[in-house]
Tab-separated table of N, CA, C and O in Angstrom:
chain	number	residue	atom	x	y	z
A	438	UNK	N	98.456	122.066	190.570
A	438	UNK	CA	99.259	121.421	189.537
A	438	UNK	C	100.134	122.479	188.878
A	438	UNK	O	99.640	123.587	188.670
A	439	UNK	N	101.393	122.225	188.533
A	439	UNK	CA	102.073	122.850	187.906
A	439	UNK	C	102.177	122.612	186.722
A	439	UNK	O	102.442	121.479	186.322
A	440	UNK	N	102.008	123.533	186.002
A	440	UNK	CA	102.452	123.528	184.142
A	440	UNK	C	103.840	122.976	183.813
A	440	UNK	O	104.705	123.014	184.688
A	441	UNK	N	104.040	122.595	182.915
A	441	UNK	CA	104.732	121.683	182.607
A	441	UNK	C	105.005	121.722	181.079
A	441	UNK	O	104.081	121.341	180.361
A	442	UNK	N	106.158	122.136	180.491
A	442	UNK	CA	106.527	122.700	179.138
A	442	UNK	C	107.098	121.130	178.279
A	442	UNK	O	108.266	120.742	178.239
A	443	UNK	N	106.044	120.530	177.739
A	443	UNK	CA	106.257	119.291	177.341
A	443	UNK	C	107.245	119.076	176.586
A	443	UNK	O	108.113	118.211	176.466
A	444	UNK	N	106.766	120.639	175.779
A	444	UNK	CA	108.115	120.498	174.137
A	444	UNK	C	109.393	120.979	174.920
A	444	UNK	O	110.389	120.338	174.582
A	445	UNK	N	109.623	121.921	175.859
A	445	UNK	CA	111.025	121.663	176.732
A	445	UNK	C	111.159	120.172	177.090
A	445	UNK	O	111.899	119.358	176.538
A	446	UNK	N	110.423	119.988	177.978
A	446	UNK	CA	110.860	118.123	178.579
A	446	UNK	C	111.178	117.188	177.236
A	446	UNK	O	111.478	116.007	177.414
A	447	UNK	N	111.114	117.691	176.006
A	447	UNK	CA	111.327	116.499	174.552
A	447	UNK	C	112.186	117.242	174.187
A	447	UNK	O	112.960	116.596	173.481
A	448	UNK	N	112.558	118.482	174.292
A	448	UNK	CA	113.776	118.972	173.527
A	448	UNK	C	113.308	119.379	172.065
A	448	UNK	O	114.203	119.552	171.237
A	449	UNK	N	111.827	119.570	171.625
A	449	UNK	CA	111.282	119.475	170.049
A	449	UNK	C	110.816	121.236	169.810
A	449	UNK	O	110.551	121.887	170.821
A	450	UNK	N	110.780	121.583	169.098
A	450	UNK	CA	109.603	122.659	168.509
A	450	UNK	C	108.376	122.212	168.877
A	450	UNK	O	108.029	121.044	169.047
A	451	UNK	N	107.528	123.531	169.027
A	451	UNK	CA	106.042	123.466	168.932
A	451	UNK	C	105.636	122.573	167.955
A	451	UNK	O	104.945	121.571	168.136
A	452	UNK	N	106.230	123.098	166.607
A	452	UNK	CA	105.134	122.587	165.438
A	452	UNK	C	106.448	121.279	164.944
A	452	UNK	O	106.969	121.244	163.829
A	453	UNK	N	106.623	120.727	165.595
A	453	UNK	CA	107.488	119.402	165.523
A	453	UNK	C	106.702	118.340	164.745
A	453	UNK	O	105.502	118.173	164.961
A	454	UNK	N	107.354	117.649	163.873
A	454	UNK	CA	106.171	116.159	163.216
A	454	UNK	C	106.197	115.382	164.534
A	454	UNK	O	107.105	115.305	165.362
A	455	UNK	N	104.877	114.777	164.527
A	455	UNK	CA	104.679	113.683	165.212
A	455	UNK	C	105.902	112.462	165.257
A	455	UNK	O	106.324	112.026	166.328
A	456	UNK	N	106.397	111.987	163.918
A	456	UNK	CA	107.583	111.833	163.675
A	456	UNK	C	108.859	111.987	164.664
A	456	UNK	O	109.663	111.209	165.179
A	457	UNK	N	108.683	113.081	164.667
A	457	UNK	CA	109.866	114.021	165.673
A	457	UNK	C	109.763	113.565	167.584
A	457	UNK	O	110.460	113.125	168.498
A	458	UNK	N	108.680	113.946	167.350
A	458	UNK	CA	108.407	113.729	168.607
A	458	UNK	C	108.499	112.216	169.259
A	458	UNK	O	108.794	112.087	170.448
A	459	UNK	N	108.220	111.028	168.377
A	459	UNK	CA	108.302	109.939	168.592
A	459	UNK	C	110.145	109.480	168.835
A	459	UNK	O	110.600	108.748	169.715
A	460	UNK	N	110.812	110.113	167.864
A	460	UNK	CA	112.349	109.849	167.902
A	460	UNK	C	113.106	110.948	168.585
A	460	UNK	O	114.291	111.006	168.255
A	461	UNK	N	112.534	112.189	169.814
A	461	UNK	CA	112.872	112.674	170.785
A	461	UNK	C	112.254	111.536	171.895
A	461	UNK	O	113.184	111.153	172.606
A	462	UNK	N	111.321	111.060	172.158
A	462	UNK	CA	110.925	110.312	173.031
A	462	UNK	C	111.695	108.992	173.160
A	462	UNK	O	111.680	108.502	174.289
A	463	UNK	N	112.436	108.260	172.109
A	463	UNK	CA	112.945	106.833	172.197
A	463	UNK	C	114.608	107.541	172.572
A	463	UNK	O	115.452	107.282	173.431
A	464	UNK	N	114.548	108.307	171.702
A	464	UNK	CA	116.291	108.949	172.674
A	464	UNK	C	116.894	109.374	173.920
A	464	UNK	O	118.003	109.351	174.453
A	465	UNK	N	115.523	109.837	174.210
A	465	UNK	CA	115.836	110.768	175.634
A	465	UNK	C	115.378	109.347	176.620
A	465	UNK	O	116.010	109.089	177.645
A	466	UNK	N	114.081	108.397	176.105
A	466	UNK	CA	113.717	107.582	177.262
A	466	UNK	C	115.119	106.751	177.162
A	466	UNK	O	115.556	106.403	178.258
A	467	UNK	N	115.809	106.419	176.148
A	467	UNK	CA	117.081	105.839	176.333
A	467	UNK	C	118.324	106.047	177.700
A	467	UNK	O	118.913	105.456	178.605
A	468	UNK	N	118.127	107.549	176.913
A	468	UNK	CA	119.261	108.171	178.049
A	468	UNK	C	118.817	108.233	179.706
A	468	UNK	O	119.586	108.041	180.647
A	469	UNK	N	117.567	108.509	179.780
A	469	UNK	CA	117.422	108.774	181.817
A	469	UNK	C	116.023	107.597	181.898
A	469	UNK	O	115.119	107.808	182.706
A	470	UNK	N	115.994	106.506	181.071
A	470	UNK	CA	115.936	105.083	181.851
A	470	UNK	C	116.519	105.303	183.300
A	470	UNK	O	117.482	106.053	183.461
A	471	UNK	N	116.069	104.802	184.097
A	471	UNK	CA	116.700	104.731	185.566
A	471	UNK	C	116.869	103.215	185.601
A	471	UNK	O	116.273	102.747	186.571
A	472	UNK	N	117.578	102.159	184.751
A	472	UNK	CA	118.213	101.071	184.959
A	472	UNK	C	119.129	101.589	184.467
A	472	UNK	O	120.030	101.635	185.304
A	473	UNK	N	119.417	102.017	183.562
A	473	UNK	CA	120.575	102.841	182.639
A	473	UNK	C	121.575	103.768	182.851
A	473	UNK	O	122.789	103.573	182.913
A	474	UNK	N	120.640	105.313	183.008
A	474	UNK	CA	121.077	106.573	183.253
A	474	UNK	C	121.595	106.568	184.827
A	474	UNK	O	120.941	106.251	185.821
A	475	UNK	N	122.776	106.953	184.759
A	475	UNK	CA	123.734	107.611	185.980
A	475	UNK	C	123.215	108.966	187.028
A	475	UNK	O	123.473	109.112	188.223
A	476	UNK	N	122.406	109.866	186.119
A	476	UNK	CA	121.855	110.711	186.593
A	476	UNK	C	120.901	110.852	188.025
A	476	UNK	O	119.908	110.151	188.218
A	477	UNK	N	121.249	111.583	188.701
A	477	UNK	CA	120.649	111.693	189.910
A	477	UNK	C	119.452	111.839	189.768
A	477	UNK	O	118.746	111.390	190.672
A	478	UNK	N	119.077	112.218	189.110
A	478	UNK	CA	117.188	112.568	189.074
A	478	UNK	C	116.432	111.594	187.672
A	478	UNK	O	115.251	111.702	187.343
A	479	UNK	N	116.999	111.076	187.298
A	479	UNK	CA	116.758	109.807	186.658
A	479	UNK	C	115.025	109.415	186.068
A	479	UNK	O	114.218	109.454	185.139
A	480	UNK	N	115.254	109.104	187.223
A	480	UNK	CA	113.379	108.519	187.728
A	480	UNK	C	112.580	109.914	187.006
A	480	UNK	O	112.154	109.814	185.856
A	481	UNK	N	112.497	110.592	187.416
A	481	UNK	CA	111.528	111.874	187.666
A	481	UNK	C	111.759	112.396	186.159
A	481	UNK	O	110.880	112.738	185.369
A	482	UNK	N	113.062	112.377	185.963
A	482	UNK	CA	113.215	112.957	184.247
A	482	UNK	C	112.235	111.951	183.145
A	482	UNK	O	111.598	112.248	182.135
A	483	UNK	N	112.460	110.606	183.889
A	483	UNK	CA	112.025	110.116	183.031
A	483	UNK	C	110.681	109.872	183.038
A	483	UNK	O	110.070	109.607	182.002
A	484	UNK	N	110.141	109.941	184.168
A	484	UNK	CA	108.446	109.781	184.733
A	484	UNK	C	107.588	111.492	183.817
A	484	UNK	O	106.437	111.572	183.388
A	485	UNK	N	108.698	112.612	183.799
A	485	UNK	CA	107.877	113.414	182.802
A	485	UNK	C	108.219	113.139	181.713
A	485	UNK	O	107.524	113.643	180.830
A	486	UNK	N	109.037	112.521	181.395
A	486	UNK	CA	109.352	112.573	179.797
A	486	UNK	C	108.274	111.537	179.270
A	486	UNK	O	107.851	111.660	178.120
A	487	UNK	N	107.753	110.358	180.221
A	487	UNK	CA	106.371	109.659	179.597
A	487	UNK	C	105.080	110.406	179.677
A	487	UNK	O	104.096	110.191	178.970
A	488	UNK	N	105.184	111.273	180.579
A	488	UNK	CA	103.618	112.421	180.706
A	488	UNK	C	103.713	113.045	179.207
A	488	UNK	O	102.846	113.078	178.333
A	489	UNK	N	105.172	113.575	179.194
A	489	UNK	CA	104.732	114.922	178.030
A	489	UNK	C	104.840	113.768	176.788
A	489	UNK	O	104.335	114.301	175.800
A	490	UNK	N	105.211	112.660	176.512
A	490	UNK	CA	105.024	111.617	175.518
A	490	UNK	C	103.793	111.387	175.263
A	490	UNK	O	103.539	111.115	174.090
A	491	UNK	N	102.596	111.421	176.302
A	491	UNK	CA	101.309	110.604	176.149
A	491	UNK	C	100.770	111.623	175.556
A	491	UNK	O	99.996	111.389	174.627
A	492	UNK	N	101.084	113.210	176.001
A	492	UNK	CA	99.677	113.895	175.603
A	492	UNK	C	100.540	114.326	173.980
A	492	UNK	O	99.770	114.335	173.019
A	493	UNK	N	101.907	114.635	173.690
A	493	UNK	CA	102.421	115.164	172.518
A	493	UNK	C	102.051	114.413	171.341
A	493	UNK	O	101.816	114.953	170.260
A	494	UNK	N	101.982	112.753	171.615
A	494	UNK	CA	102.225	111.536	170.370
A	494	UNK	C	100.727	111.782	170.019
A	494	UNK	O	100.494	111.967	168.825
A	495	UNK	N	99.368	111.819	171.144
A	495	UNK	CA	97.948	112.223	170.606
A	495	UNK	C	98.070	113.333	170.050
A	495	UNK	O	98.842	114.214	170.430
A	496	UNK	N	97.115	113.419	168.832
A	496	UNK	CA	96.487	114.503	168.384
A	496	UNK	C	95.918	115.493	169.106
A	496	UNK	O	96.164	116.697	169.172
A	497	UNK	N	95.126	114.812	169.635
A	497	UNK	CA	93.806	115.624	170.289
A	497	UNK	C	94.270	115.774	171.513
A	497	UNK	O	94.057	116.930	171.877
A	498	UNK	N	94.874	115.068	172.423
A	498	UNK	CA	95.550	115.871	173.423
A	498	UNK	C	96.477	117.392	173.498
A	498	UNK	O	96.395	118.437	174.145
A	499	UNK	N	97.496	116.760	172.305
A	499	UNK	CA	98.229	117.597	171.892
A	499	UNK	C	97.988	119.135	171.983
A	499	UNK	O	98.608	120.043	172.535
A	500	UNK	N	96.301	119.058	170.869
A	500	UNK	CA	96.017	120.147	170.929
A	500	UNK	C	95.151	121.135	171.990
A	500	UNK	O	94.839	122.324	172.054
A	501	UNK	N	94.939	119.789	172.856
A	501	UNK	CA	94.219	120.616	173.652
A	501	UNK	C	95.063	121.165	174.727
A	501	UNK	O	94.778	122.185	175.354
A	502	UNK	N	96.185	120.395	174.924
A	502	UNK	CA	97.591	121.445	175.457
A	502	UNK	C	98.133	122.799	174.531
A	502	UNK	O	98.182	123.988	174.846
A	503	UNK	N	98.354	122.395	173.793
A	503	UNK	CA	98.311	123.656	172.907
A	503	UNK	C	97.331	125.251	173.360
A	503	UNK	O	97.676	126.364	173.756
A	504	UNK	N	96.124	124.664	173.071
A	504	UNK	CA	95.127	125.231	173.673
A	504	UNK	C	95.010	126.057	175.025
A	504	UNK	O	94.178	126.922	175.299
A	505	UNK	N	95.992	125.601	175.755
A	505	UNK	CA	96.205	126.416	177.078
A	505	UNK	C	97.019	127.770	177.037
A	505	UNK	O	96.919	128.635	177.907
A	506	UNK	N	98.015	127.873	175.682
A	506	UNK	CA	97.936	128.805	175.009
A	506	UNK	C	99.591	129.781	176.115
A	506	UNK	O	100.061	129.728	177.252
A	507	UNK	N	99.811	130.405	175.032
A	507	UNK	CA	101.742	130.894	175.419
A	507	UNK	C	101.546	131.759	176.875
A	507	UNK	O	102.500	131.852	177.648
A	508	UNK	N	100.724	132.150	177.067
A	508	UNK	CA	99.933	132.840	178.507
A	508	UNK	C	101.030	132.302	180.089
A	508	UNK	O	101.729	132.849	180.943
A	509	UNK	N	100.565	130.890	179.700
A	509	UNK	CA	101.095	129.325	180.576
A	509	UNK	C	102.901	129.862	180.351
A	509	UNK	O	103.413	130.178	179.277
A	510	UNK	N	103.551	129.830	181.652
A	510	UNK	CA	105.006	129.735	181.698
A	510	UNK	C	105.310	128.863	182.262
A	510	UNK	O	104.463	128.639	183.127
A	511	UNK	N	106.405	127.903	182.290
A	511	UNK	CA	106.995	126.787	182.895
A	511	UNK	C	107.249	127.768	184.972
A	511	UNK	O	107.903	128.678	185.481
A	512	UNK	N	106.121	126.637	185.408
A	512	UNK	CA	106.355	127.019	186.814
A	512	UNK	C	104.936	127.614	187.668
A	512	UNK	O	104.675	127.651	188.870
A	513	UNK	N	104.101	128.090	186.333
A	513	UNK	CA	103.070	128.920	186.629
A	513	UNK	C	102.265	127.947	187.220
A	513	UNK	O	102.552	126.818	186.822
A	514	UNK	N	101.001	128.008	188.350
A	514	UNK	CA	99.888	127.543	188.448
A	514	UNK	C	98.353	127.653	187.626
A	514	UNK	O	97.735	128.703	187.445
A	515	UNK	N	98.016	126.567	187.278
A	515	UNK	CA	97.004	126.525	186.023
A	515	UNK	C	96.237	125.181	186.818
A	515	UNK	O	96.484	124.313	187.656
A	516	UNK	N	94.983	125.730	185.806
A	516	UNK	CA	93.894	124.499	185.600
A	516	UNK	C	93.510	123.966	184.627
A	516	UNK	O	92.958	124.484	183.656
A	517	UNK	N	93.815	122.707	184.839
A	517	UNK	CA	93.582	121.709	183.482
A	517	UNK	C	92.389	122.276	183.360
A	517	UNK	O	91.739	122.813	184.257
A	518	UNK	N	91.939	122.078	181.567
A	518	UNK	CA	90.754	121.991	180.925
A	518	UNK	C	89.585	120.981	181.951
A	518	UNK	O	90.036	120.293	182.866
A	519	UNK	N	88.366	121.011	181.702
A	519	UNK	CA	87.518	120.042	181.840
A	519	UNK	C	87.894	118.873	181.542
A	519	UNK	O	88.367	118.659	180.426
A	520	UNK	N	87.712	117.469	182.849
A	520	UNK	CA	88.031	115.887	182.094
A	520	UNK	C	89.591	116.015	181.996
A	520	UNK	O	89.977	114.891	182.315
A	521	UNK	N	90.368	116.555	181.805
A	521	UNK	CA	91.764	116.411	181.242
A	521	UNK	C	92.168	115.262	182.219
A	521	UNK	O	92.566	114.177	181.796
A	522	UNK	N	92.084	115.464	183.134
A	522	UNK	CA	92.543	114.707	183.960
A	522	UNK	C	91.933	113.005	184.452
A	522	UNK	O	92.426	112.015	184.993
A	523	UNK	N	90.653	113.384	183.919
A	523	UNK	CA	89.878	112.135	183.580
A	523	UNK	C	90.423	111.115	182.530
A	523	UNK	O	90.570	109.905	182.705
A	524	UNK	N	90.666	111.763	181.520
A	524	UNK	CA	90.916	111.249	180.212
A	524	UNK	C	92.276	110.933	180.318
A	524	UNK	O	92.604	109.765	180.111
A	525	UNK	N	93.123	111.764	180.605
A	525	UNK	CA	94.591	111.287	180.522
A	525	UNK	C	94.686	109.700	181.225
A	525	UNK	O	95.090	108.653	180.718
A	526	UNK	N	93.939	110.080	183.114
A	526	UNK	CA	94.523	108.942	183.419
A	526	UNK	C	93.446	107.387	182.765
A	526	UNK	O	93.880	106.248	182.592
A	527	UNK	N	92.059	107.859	182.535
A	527	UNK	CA	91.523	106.807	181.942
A	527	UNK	C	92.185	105.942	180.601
A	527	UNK	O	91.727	104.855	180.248
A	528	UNK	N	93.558	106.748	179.795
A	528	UNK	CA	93.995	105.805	178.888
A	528	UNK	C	94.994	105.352	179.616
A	528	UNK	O	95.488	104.350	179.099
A	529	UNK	N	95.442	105.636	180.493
A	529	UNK	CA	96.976	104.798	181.542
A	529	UNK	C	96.454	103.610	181.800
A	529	UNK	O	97.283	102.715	181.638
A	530	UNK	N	94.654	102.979	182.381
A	530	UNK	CA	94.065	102.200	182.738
A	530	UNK	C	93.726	101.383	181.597
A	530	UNK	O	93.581	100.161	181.650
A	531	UNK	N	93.570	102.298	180.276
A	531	UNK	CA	93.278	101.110	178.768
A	531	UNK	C	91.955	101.398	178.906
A	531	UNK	O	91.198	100.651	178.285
A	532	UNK	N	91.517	102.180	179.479
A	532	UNK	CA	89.749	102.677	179.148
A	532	UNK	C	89.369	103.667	178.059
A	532	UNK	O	90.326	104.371	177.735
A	533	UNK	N	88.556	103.850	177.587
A	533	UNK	CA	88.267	105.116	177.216
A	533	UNK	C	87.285	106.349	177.886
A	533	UNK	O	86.253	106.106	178.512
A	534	UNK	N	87.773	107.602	177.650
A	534	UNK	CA	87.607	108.551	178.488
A	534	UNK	C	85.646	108.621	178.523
A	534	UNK	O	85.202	109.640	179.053
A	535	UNK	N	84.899	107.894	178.144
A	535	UNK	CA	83.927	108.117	177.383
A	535	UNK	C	83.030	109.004	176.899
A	535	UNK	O	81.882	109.338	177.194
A	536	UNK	N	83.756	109.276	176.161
A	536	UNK	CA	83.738	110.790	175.370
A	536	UNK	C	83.450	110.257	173.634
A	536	UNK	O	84.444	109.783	173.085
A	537	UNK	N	82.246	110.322	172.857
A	537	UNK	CA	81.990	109.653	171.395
A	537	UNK	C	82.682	110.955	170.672
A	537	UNK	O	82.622	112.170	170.859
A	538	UNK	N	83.238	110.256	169.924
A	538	UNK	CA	83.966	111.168	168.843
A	538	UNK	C	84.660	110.578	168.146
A	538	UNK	O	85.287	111.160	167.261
């Protein structure tokens, strides 16, 4: 898996309001919609711009991206945390990761 610089793909600061991040996400999904956007790569801009949406708008995702820490460069090879990958796609399905907290 490749790393993936979320707050590049939103165009936001690190320490961006949640706020922020919600009204980088309705602008940009505006613009490279692929019914919409003209852009050749369309699809794909917009297929990460909902990845780095799901984990930025959570808290606790958020931080556990965070957590992977400035080390991580856009391009580098990394390993998700434990579950990350459980959990992410278990809320795409409307489950919970089942994890009590």
């Amino acid at each position: 898996m490749r790393y993936k610089d979320y707050y590049k793909i939103m165009g936001v600061p690190r320490d961006a309001s949640q706020e922020d991040v919600k009204k980088a996400y309705r602008r940009l999904a505006r613009k490279y919609h692929p019914d919409v956007s003209k852009e050749a790569n369309a699809e794909e801009l917009f297929k990460d711009l909902g990845e780095a949406y799901a984990v930025l708008k959570d808290p606790e995702k958020r931080a556990a991206y965070d957590g992977l820490g400035s080390r991580w460069e856009a391009g580098q090879e990394f390993r998700p945390p434990p579950g990350w990958d459980r959990a992410f796609h278990a809320e795409k399905r409307g489950f919970d990761s089942g994890d009590a907290g």
